Coordinates of C-alpha atoms in Angstrom, one line a residue:
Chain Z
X24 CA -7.2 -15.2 -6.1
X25 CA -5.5 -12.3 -7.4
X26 CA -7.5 -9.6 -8.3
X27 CA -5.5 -6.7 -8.7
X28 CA -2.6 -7.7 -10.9
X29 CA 0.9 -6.5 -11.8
X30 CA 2.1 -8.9 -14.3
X31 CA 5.2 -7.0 -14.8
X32 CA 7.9 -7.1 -11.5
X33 CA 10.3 -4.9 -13.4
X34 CA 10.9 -2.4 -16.1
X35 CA 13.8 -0.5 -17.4
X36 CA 13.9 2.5 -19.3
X37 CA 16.0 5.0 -20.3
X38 CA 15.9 8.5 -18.8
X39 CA 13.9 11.1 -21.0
X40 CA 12.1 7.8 -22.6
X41 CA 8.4 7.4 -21.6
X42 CA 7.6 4.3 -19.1
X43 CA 4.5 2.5 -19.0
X44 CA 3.5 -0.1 -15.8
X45 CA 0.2 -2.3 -16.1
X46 CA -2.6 -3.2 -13.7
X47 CA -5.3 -5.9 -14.9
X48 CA -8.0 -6.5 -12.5
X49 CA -10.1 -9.2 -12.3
X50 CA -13.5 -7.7 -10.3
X51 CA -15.7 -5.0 -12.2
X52 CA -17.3 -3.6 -9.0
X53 CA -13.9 -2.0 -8.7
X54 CA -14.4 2.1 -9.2
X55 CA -11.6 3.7 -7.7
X56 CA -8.0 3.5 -8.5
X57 CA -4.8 4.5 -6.9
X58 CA -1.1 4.5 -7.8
X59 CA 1.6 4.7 -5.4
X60 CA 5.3 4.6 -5.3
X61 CA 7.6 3.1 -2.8
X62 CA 11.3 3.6 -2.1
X63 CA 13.6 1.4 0.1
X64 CA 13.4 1.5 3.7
X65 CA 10.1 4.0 3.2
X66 CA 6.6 3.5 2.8
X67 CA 4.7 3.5 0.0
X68 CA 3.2 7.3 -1.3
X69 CA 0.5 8.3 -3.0
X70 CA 0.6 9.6 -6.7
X71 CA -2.3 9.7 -8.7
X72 CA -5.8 7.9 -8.7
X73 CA -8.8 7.9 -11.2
X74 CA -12.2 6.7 -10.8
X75 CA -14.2 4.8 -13.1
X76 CA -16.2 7.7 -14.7
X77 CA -12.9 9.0 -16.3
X78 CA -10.9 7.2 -18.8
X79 CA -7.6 9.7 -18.2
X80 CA -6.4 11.5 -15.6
X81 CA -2.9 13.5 -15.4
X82 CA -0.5 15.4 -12.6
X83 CA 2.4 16.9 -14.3
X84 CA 4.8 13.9 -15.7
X85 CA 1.9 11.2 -14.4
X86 CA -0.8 10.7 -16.7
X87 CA -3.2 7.4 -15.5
X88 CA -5.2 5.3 -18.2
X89 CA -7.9 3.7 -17.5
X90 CA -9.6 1.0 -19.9
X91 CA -13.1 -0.4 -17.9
X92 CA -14.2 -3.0 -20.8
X93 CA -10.5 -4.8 -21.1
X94 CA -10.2 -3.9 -16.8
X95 CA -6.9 -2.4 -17.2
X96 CA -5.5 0.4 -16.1
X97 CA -2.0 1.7 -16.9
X98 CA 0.8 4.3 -15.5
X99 CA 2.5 6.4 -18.0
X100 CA 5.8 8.6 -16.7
X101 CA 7.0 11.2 -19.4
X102 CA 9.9 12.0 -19.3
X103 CA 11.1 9.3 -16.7
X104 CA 13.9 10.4 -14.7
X105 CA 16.3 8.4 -12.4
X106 CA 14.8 9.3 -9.6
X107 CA 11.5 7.8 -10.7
X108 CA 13.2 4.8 -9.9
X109 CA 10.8 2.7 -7.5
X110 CA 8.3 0.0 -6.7
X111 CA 5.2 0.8 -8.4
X112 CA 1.8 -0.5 -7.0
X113 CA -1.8 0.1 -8.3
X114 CA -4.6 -0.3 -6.0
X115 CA -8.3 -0.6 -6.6
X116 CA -11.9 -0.4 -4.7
X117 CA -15.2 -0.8 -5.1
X118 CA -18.0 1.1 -3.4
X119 CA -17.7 4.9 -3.6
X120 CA -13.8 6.9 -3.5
X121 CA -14.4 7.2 -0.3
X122 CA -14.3 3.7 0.7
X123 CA -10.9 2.4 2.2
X124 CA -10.5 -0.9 1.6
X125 CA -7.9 -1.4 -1.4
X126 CA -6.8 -4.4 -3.1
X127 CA -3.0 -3.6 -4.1
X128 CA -1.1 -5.1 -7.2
X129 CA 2.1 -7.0 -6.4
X130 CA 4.2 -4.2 -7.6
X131 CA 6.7 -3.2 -10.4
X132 CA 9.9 -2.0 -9.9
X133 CA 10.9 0.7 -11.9
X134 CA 14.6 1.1 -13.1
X135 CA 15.4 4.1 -14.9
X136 CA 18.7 4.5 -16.6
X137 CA 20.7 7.7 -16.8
Chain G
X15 CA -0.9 14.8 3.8
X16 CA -0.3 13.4 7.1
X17 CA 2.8 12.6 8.5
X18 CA 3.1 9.0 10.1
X19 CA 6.3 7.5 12.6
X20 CA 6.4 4.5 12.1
X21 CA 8.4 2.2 14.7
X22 CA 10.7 0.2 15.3
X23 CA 11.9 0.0 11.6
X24 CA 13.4 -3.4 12.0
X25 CA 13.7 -6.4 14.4
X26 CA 15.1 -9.7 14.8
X27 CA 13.1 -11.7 16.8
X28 CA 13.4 -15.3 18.7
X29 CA 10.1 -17.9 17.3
X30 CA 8.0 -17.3 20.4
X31 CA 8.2 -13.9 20.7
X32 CA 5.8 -11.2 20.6
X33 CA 6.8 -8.0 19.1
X34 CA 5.1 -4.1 19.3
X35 CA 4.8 -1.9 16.5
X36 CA 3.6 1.4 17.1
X37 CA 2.4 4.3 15.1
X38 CA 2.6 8.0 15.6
X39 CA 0.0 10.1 13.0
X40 CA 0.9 14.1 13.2
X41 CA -2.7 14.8 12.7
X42 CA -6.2 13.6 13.8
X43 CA -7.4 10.3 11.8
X44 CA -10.4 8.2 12.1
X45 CA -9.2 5.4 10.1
X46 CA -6.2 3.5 10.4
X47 CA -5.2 0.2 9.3
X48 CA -2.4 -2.5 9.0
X49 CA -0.5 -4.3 6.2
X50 CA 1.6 -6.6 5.9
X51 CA 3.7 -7.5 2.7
X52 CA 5.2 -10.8 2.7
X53 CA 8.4 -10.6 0.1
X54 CA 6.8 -10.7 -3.4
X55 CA 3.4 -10.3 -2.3
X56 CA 1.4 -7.1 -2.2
X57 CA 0.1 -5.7 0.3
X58 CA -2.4 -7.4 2.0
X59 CA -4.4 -5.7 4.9
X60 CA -4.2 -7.3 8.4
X61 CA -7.1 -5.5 10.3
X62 CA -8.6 -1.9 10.6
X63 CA -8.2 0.6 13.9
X64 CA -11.0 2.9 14.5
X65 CA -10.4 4.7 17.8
X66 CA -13.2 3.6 20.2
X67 CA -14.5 0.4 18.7
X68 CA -12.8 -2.8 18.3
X69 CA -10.5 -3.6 15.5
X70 CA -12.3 -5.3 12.2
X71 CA -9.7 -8.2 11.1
X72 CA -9.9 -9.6 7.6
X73 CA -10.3 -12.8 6.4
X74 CA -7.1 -15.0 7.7
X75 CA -6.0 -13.1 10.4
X76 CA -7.0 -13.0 13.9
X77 CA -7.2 -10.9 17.2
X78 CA -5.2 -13.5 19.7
X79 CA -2.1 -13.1 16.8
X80 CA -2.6 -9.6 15.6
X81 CA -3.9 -7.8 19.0
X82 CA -4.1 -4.2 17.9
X83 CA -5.0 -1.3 20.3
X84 CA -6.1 2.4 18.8
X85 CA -6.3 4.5 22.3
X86 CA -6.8 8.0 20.7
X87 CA -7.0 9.3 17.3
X88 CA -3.4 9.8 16.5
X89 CA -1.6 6.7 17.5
X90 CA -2.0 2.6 17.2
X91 CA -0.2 -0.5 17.7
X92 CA 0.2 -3.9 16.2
X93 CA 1.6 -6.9 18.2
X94 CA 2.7 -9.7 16.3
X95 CA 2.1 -12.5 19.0
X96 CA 4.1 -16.4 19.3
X97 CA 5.9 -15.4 17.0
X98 CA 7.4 -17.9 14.5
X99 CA 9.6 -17.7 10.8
X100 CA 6.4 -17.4 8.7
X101 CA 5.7 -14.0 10.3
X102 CA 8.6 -12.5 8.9
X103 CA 7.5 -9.4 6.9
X104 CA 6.8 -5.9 6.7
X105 CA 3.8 -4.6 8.4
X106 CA 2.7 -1.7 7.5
X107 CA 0.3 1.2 8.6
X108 CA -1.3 3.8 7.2
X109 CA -4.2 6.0 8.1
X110 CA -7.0 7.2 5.3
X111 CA -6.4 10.9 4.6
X112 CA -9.1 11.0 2.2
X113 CA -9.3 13.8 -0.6
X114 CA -6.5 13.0 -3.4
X115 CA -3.9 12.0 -0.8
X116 CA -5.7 8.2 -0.3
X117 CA -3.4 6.6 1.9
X118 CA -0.7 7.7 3.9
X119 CA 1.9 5.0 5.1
X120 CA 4.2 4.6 7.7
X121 CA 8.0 3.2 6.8
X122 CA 7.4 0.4 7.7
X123 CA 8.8 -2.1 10.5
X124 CA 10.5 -5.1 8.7
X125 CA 10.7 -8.0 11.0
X126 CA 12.8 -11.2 10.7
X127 CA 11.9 -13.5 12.5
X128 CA 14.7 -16.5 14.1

């Protein structure tokens, strides 16, 4: 049972364009949300989270949405820029944000085109 | 964020094998854990390392296949034991830096096993 989904495995977009990657989950203990970013041959880093008492939160290009009633959260990259190019994976917890165990998505790899 | 060296980054392996995979963490962490990410899959957690107590595996995996060792509070290992095809992968650590930094990874050690 999936419960952290990424429905999408890839996206492409056009550099300067805005690009949006999706996260359903399934279990509404979940509270705590994280984003991260992988490139080849390296391991995954951390970009932005949000908990569930916020419906937004934003770090410079990276703005995080999340929707509690429809259990989906989203990424949103403006302007995306080649070197955003990645695998994208959300991650989500229950218990308090400082809990460690994470459920992560299956990832979405992110082309963008100069 | 912490820094993590991650090693090897690749083997081949003979089926029947066992295989080490340590850690290096450039900072003090009381939480570490592995991952593996079968191709396609996300990434699914093997076990967590707390330095001093016994690894806590999750559901599927097992001590006699995954024996993991956490001496101090900067370095861990995973052993992937018997090995055979199925255990091809990439595993995965990371340690929990807390704050807005969640997660920090290692690059991973991508194993193919023969």
């Amino acid at each position: 049972d999936q419960q952290v989904k990424q429905n999408s495995p890839s996206l492409s977009v056009q550099e300067g364009r805005i690009s949006i990657l999706n996260c359903d989950y399934t279990n509404s203990m979940f509270d705590y949300f994280l984003w991260y970013k992988k490139y080849p041959a390296e391991g995954p880093t951390f970009l932005i989270s949000i908990s569930s008492i916020k419906d937004k939160n934003e770090d410079g290009r990276f703005t995080v949405f999340l929707n509690k009633s429809a259990k989906h959260l989203s990424l949103h990259i403006v302007p995306s820029q080649p070197g955003d190019s990645a695998v994208y994976f959300c991650a989500a917890s229950a218990g308090t944000s400082g809990t460690y165990k994470y459920i992560f998505g299956t990832g979405t790899r992110l082309k963008v085109l100069a | 964020s912490a820094v993590i060296s991650q090693k090897p980054s690749r083997d081949i392996c003979q089926r029947g094998t066992s295989l080490t995979i340590q850690c290096q963490v450039d900072s003090q962490v009381t939480m570490m854990f592995w991952y593996r990410q079968q191709p396609g899959q996300s990434l699914t957690l093997i076990a967590t390392a707390n330095q001093g107590s016994e690894a806590t595996y999750e559901s599927g995996f097992v001590i006699d296949k995954f024996p993991i060792s956490r001496p101090n509070l900067t370095f861990s290992t995973l052993t992937v034991s018997n090995m055979s095809p199925e255990d091809s992968s990439i595993y995965l650590c990371s340690a929990w830096t807390g704050g807005n930094y969640g997660y920090t990874f290692g690059s991973g050690t991508r194993l193919t096993v023969v």
